[in-house]
Amino acid sequence: MRPSAGRGGAGERPAAGGNGGAPAQKNRTQRKAYARPVNDSGRIILLTTSHRVAPGLLSWPAWEALRQADRVLCADPAHPQLPYLREAGVDVEHATATARELVDHCVAGGGRDVVVLTTAEGDSALTDGLARLAGSGREDMPALELLPGAYDLPGARLLDLVQVMDRIRGACPWTGIRTHEDLAKYGLEEMYELLEAIETGDREALREELGDVLLQVVFHARIAQDDPDEPFSVDDVAGTIVDKLIHRHPHVFGEESAETPEDVKAHWLRTKADEKRRDSVTEGVPLGQPALALAAKLASRVRTEGIDVALPAGEGVGYELLALAARAEADGVDPETALRAAARTYRDAIRAAERAG
């Protein structure tokens, strides 16, 4: 079985044409004029579509194959493409045909074309049967084609995550009653696990932990959707961050220019200040974060705004750590990361001593 020339599988690229409508009606003679492989035994075309792409958004070769076919079959009466095919005047038989039946229909009919619109799970029984007949070497076989009719767009699997989360929220006894407060500790744990994956350079763990962090975002958004007073959805969350990114990158989406990372940072800080309209540079600095990170963040705000304020003088290790954090921030070092790296080295030394002892 060969793919249609110049086409890849679902997930490789967007649907060609970018047009959700069907081609204009053609009579039978005109449709047969469409270029296709010459085979007196006809064709069996397995048309695959992506459930993550809006129904009806098919490629032009897919529409052409559908309009030319002598028969179009679909085993799933609830297939999302069916309303659009009916609107386009394509007759679809709700039937399940075996490989033997399809081959006989094409060959006996003097070269008929059959399109099989596959289900979301695929039609493994049919494809396996066709492969066995074709591999036997004893059959007069029609041409076999795999035609991707729609392609996943980048980020399409995020739609699956939203759908799965929605189903779990409605069907799982534990998930269904969770609140934002219940999940708070898990979000913090997942971020620390992500940080560890980054620091250790473990690519597989990084991918997994990014997924866990993403789950927290989608989970919280789904909980927010149920709020009786101020509901919002994951689309609202995504829309908010998209608007923010566009506004804070006027050198990308607007008329501003930025030649250096410093220029970009200046744009970011200026637009952020316009958005927040804060009375103090300390606003928006979460006090619940680790102490070294908190100290560095405050020092960064002071340095960026050019505020003339001296570090508080005091006795004890707390003030010494504050001074170290401020110095590290001024030198471009994240003190929290630096201390974690030193702590890991210390841990390794402890383990080595334990093994030696």
Coordinates of C-alpha atoms in Angstrom, one line a residue:
M1 CA 0.0 0.0 0.0
R2 CA 1.5 3.3 -1.0
P3 CA 0.8 6.8 0.2
S4 CA -0.5 9.4 -2.2
A5 CA 2.3 11.1 -4.0
G6 CA 3.8 14.0 -2.1
R7 CA 1.7 13.5 1.0
G8 CA 2.7 12.5 4.5
G9 CA 0.8 11.1 7.4
A10 CA -1.5 12.9 9.8
G11 CA 0.5 15.1 12.1
E12 CA 3.1 16.2 9.6
R13 CA 1.7 19.4 8.3
P14 CA -1.6 21.4 7.9
A15 CA -4.2 20.5 5.4
A16 CA -3.5 21.7 1.9
G17 CA -5.7 24.4 0.6
G18 CA -6.8 25.8 3.9
N19 CA -10.4 25.6 2.6
G20 CA -13.2 23.9 4.5
G21 CA -15.5 24.0 1.6
A22 CA -16.0 21.3 -1.1
P23 CA -15.0 21.7 -4.7
A24 CA -17.7 22.7 -7.2
Q25 CA -20.0 20.0 -8.5
K26 CA -18.7 18.1 -11.5
N27 CA -20.4 15.6 -13.8
R28 CA -19.1 12.1 -14.0
T29 CA -17.1 12.7 -17.2
Q30 CA -15.4 15.7 -15.7
R31 CA -14.5 14.0 -12.5
K32 CA -12.9 11.1 -14.3
A33 CA -10.6 13.6 -16.1
Y34 CA -8.8 14.1 -12.7
A35 CA -5.3 12.7 -13.0
R36 CA -4.9 9.4 -11.2
P37 CA -2.8 6.2 -11.5
V38 CA -4.0 4.1 -14.4
N39 CA -5.2 0.7 -13.2
D40 CA -7.8 -1.3 -15.0
S41 CA -8.7 -3.0 -11.7
G42 CA -9.6 0.3 -10.0
R43 CA -8.5 1.8 -6.7
I44 CA -9.1 1.3 -3.0
I45 CA -8.3 4.5 -1.2
L46 CA -8.1 4.6 2.6
L47 CA -8.8 8.2 3.5
T48 CA -7.5 9.2 6.9
T49 CA -8.4 12.4 8.7
S50 CA -7.4 14.0 12.0
H51 CA -10.0 14.4 14.7
R52 CA -8.0 17.3 16.0
V53 CA -8.7 19.4 12.8
A54 CA -12.0 21.0 12.3
P55 CA -14.4 18.7 10.4
G56 CA -14.7 19.6 6.7
L57 CA -11.1 20.9 6.5
L58 CA -9.9 18.4 4.0
S59 CA -7.1 18.6 1.5
W60 CA -7.9 19.2 -2.2
P61 CA -6.8 15.7 -3.2
A62 CA -9.1 14.3 -0.5
W63 CA -12.1 16.2 -1.9
E64 CA -11.2 15.1 -5.5
A65 CA -11.0 11.4 -4.5
L66 CA -14.3 11.6 -2.7
R67 CA -16.1 13.2 -5.6
Q68 CA -14.6 10.8 -8.2
A69 CA -15.2 7.6 -6.3
D70 CA -17.8 5.1 -7.4
R71 CA -18.5 4.3 -3.7
V72 CA -17.6 5.9 -0.4
L73 CA -17.8 3.8 2.7
C74 CA -17.6 4.7 6.4
A75 CA -18.1 2.2 9.2
D76 CA -18.7 4.9 11.8
P77 CA -22.2 6.6 11.4
A78 CA -21.0 9.3 13.8
H79 CA -17.8 10.2 11.9
P80 CA -17.4 14.0 12.2
Q81 CA -16.8 14.4 8.5
L82 CA -20.1 13.0 7.4
P83 CA -22.3 16.1 7.7
Y84 CA -19.8 18.0 5.5
L85 CA -19.6 15.2 2.9
R86 CA -23.4 15.2 2.7
E87 CA -23.4 18.9 2.3
A88 CA -21.0 18.6 -0.6
G89 CA -23.2 16.0 -2.3
V90 CA -21.0 13.0 -1.5
D91 CA -23.1 9.8 -0.9
V92 CA -21.6 7.8 2.0
E93 CA -22.5 4.2 2.7
H94 CA -22.6 3.4 6.4
A95 CA -21.1 -0.1 6.0
T96 CA -18.2 -2.3 7.0
A97 CA -16.7 -4.1 4.0
T98 CA -14.0 -6.8 4.1
A99 CA -10.9 -6.7 2.0
R100 CA -12.2 -9.5 -0.1
E101 CA -15.5 -7.6 -0.8
L102 CA -13.7 -4.4 -1.8
V103 CA -11.3 -6.1 -4.1
D104 CA -14.0 -8.1 -5.8
H105 CA -16.1 -4.9 -6.2
C106 CA -13.3 -3.0 -7.8
V107 CA -12.0 -5.7 -10.1
A108 CA -15.4 -7.1 -11.2
G109 CA -16.7 -3.7 -12.0
G110 CA -14.0 -3.1 -14.6
G111 CA -11.9 -0.7 -12.5
R112 CA -14.1 0.9 -9.9
D113 CA -12.8 3.4 -7.3
V114 CA -13.7 3.0 -3.7
V115 CA -12.9 5.4 -0.9
V116 CA -13.0 4.1 2.7
L117 CA -13.2 6.9 5.3
T118 CA -11.4 5.4 8.2
T119 CA -12.5 5.7 11.8
A120 CA -10.5 7.6 14.5
E121 CA -9.1 4.2 15.6
G122 CA -8.2 3.2 12.1
D123 CA -9.3 0.0 10.3
S124 CA -6.6 -2.5 11.1
A125 CA -8.7 -5.5 10.0
L126 CA -9.3 -4.0 6.6
T127 CA -5.7 -2.9 6.0
D128 CA -4.3 -6.3 7.2
G129 CA -6.7 -8.1 4.9
L130 CA -5.7 -6.0 1.9
A131 CA -2.0 -6.5 2.7
R132 CA -2.5 -10.3 2.8
L133 CA -4.4 -10.3 -0.5
A134 CA -1.8 -8.1 -2.2
G135 CA 1.1 -10.1 -0.8
S136 CA -0.3 -13.5 -1.9
G137 CA 0.7 -12.8 -5.5
R138 CA -2.4 -14.6 -6.7
E139 CA -4.8 -11.7 -6.9
D140 CA -5.7 -9.2 -9.5
M141 CA -5.5 -6.3 -7.2
P142 CA -6.8 -2.7 -7.5
A143 CA -4.3 0.0 -6.7
L144 CA -4.1 0.6 -3.0
E145 CA -3.6 4.1 -1.7
L146 CA -3.3 5.7 1.7
L147 CA -4.5 9.3 1.4
P148 CA -4.2 11.6 4.4
G149 CA -7.1 14.1 4.0
A150 CA -6.2 16.3 7.0
Y151 CA -3.1 17.0 9.0
D152 CA -2.6 17.8 12.6
L153 CA -1.5 21.4 13.3
P154 CA 1.3 22.1 15.7
G155 CA 0.0 21.9 19.2
A156 CA -2.9 19.6 18.2
R157 CA -2.3 17.2 21.0
L158 CA -3.1 19.9 23.5
L159 CA -6.7 19.5 22.3
D160 CA -6.5 15.9 23.3
L161 CA -5.2 16.9 26.8
V162 CA -8.2 19.3 27.2
Q163 CA -10.7 16.6 26.2
V164 CA -9.1 14.0 28.4
M165 CA -9.1 16.4 31.4
D166 CA -12.7 17.3 30.8
R167 CA -13.7 13.6 30.8
I168 CA -11.7 12.8 33.9
R169 CA -13.2 15.8 35.7
G170 CA -16.7 14.5 35.0
A171 CA -16.1 10.8 35.6
C172 CA -13.4 10.5 38.3
P173 CA -14.6 10.7 41.9
W174 CA -11.3 12.1 43.1
T175 CA -10.7 14.6 40.3
G176 CA -14.3 15.8 40.2
I177 CA -14.1 17.4 43.7
R178 CA -10.6 18.9 43.6
T179 CA -10.3 22.6 44.2
H180 CA -7.5 25.1 43.4
E181 CA -6.4 24.9 47.0
D182 CA -6.2 21.1 46.9
L183 CA -3.8 21.3 43.9
A184 CA -1.6 24.1 45.2
K185 CA 1.0 21.8 46.7
Y186 CA 1.1 19.5 43.7
G187 CA 1.9 22.5 41.4
L188 CA 4.9 23.4 43.6
E189 CA 6.1 19.8 43.7
E190 CA 5.9 19.5 39.9
M191 CA 7.9 22.7 39.4
Y192 CA 10.6 21.4 41.7
E193 CA 10.7 18.1 39.8
L194 CA 10.9 20.1 36.5
L195 CA 13.8 22.1 38.0
E196 CA 15.6 19.0 38.9
A197 CA 15.2 17.6 35.4
I198 CA 16.6 20.8 33.9
E199 CA 19.6 20.8 36.3
T200 CA 20.5 17.2 35.8
G201 CA 20.1 17.4 32.0
D202 CA 17.8 14.4 31.8
R203 CA 15.9 14.9 28.6
E204 CA 13.4 12.1 29.1
A205 CA 12.6 13.4 32.6
L206 CA 12.4 17.0 31.2
R207 CA 9.7 16.0 28.7
E208 CA 7.7 14.1 31.4
E209 CA 7.9 16.9 34.0
L210 CA 6.9 19.5 31.4
G211 CA 3.8 17.4 30.9
D212 CA 3.1 17.2 34.6
V213 CA 3.4 21.0 34.9
L214 CA 1.1 21.4 31.8
L215 CA -1.4 19.1 33.5
Q216 CA -1.5 21.4 36.5
V217 CA -2.4 24.3 34.2
V218 CA -5.1 22.4 32.3
F219 CA -6.5 20.9 35.6
H220 CA -6.7 24.4 37.3
A221 CA -8.4 25.8 34.2
R222 CA -10.9 23.0 34.2
I223 CA -11.7 23.6 37.9
A224 CA -12.1 27.3 37.1
Q225 CA -14.6 26.4 34.4
D226 CA -17.0 25.1 37.1
D227 CA -16.9 28.3 39.2
P228 CA -20.5 29.5 39.7
D229 CA -19.5 33.2 39.9
E230 CA -16.4 33.9 37.8
P231 CA -15.8 30.9 35.5
F232 CA -13.1 30.9 32.9
S233 CA -11.8 28.2 30.6
V234 CA -8.4 27.0 29.3
D235 CA -9.1 29.1 26.2
D236 CA -9.4 32.2 28.4
V237 CA -6.1 31.3 30.0
A238 CA -4.4 30.8 26.7
G239 CA -5.9 34.0 25.3
T240 CA -4.7 36.0 28.2
I241 CA -1.1 34.8 27.8
V242 CA -1.2 35.3 24.1
D243 CA -2.4 38.9 24.5
K244 CA 0.4 39.5 27.1
L245 CA 3.1 38.1 24.9
I246 CA 2.1 40.2 21.9
H247 CA 1.9 43.3 24.0
R248 CA 5.2 42.7 25.6
H249 CA 7.0 42.1 22.2
P250 CA 6.3 45.2 20.3
H251 CA 9.6 44.6 18.4
V252 CA 8.0 41.4 17.0
F253 CA 4.3 42.3 16.6
G254 CA 4.6 46.1 16.4
E255 CA 6.7 48.9 15.1
E256 CA 9.4 48.9 17.8
S257 CA 12.9 47.7 17.2
A258 CA 15.2 45.6 19.4
E259 CA 18.7 44.7 18.4
T260 CA 20.0 43.2 21.7
P261 CA 18.6 41.1 24.6
E262 CA 18.9 44.3 26.7
D263 CA 16.6 46.1 24.3
V264 CA 14.1 43.3 24.6
K265 CA 14.3 43.4 28.4
A266 CA 13.7 47.1 28.3
H267 CA 10.6 46.6 26.2
W268 CA 9.3 43.9 28.5
L269 CA 9.8 46.0 31.7
R270 CA 8.2 49.1 30.2
T271 CA 5.1 47.3 28.9
K272 CA 4.8 45.3 32.1
A273 CA 4.9 48.5 34.1
D274 CA 2.2 50.0 31.9
E275 CA 0.0 47.0 32.5
K276 CA 0.5 46.6 36.2
R277 CA 0.5 50.3 37.4
R278 CA 2.0 49.2 40.7
D279 CA 2.5 51.6 43.6
S280 CA 5.7 49.7 44.7
V281 CA 8.3 47.6 43.0
T282 CA 7.7 45.0 45.6
E283 CA 4.2 44.3 44.4
G284 CA 3.9 41.0 42.6
V285 CA 6.9 39.5 44.4
P286 CA 5.5 36.3 46.1
L287 CA 6.7 36.1 49.6
G288 CA 6.1 32.3 49.6
Q289 CA 9.0 31.5 47.3
P290 CA 12.3 30.2 48.6
A291 CA 14.2 32.8 50.7
L292 CA 17.2 33.1 48.5
A293 CA 15.0 33.5 45.4
L294 CA 12.9 36.1 47.3
A295 CA 16.0 38.1 48.3
A296 CA 17.4 38.0 44.8
K297 CA 14.1 39.1 43.3
L298 CA 13.8 42.1 45.6
A299 CA 17.4 43.1 44.8
S300 CA 16.7 42.8 41.1
R301 CA 13.6 45.1 41.4
V302 CA 15.7 47.7 43.3
R303 CA 18.6 47.5 40.8
T304 CA 16.3 47.7 37.7
E305 CA 14.4 50.7 39.0
G306 CA 17.5 52.5 40.3
I307 CA 16.1 52.9 43.8
D308 CA 18.7 54.1 46.3
V309 CA 18.3 51.8 49.2
A310 CA 21.0 50.1 51.2
L311 CA 20.8 46.6 52.4
P312 CA 19.6 46.5 56.0
A313 CA 22.4 46.0 58.6
G314 CA 21.9 43.3 61.1
E315 CA 23.5 40.5 63.0
G316 CA 23.2 36.9 62.1
V317 CA 23.3 34.5 59.1
G318 CA 20.0 35.8 57.6
Y319 CA 21.5 39.2 56.9
E320 CA 24.7 37.6 55.6
L321 CA 22.6 35.5 53.2
L322 CA 20.7 38.5 52.1
A323 CA 23.9 40.3 51.2
L324 CA 25.2 37.2 49.3
A325 CA 21.9 36.9 47.4
A326 CA 22.0 40.6 46.4
R327 CA 25.6 40.3 45.3
A328 CA 24.9 37.2 43.3
E329 CA 21.9 38.9 41.5
A330 CA 24.1 41.9 40.6
D331 CA 26.7 39.5 39.1
G332 CA 24.0 37.7 37.0
V333 CA 23.9 34.6 39.2
D334 CA 20.7 33.0 40.5
P335 CA 21.6 32.3 44.1
E336 CA 18.9 29.7 44.5
T337 CA 20.3 27.7 41.5
A338 CA 23.9 28.2 42.7
L339 CA 23.1 26.9 46.2
R340 CA 21.2 23.9 44.8
A341 CA 24.2 23.0 42.6
A342 CA 26.5 23.3 45.6
A343 CA 24.1 21.2 47.7
R344 CA 24.1 18.5 45.0
T345 CA 27.9 18.4 45.1
Y346 CA 27.7 18.1 48.9
R347 CA 25.2 15.3 48.6
D348 CA 27.5 13.4 46.2
A349 CA 30.4 13.9 48.7
I350 CA 28.2 12.5 51.5
R351 CA 27.4 9.4 49.4
A352 CA 31.1 8.9 48.5
A353 CA 32.0 9.1 52.2
E354 CA 29.3 6.6 53.0
R355 CA 30.5 4.1 50.4
A356 CA 34.1 4.6 51.6
G357 CA 33.2 4.1 55.2

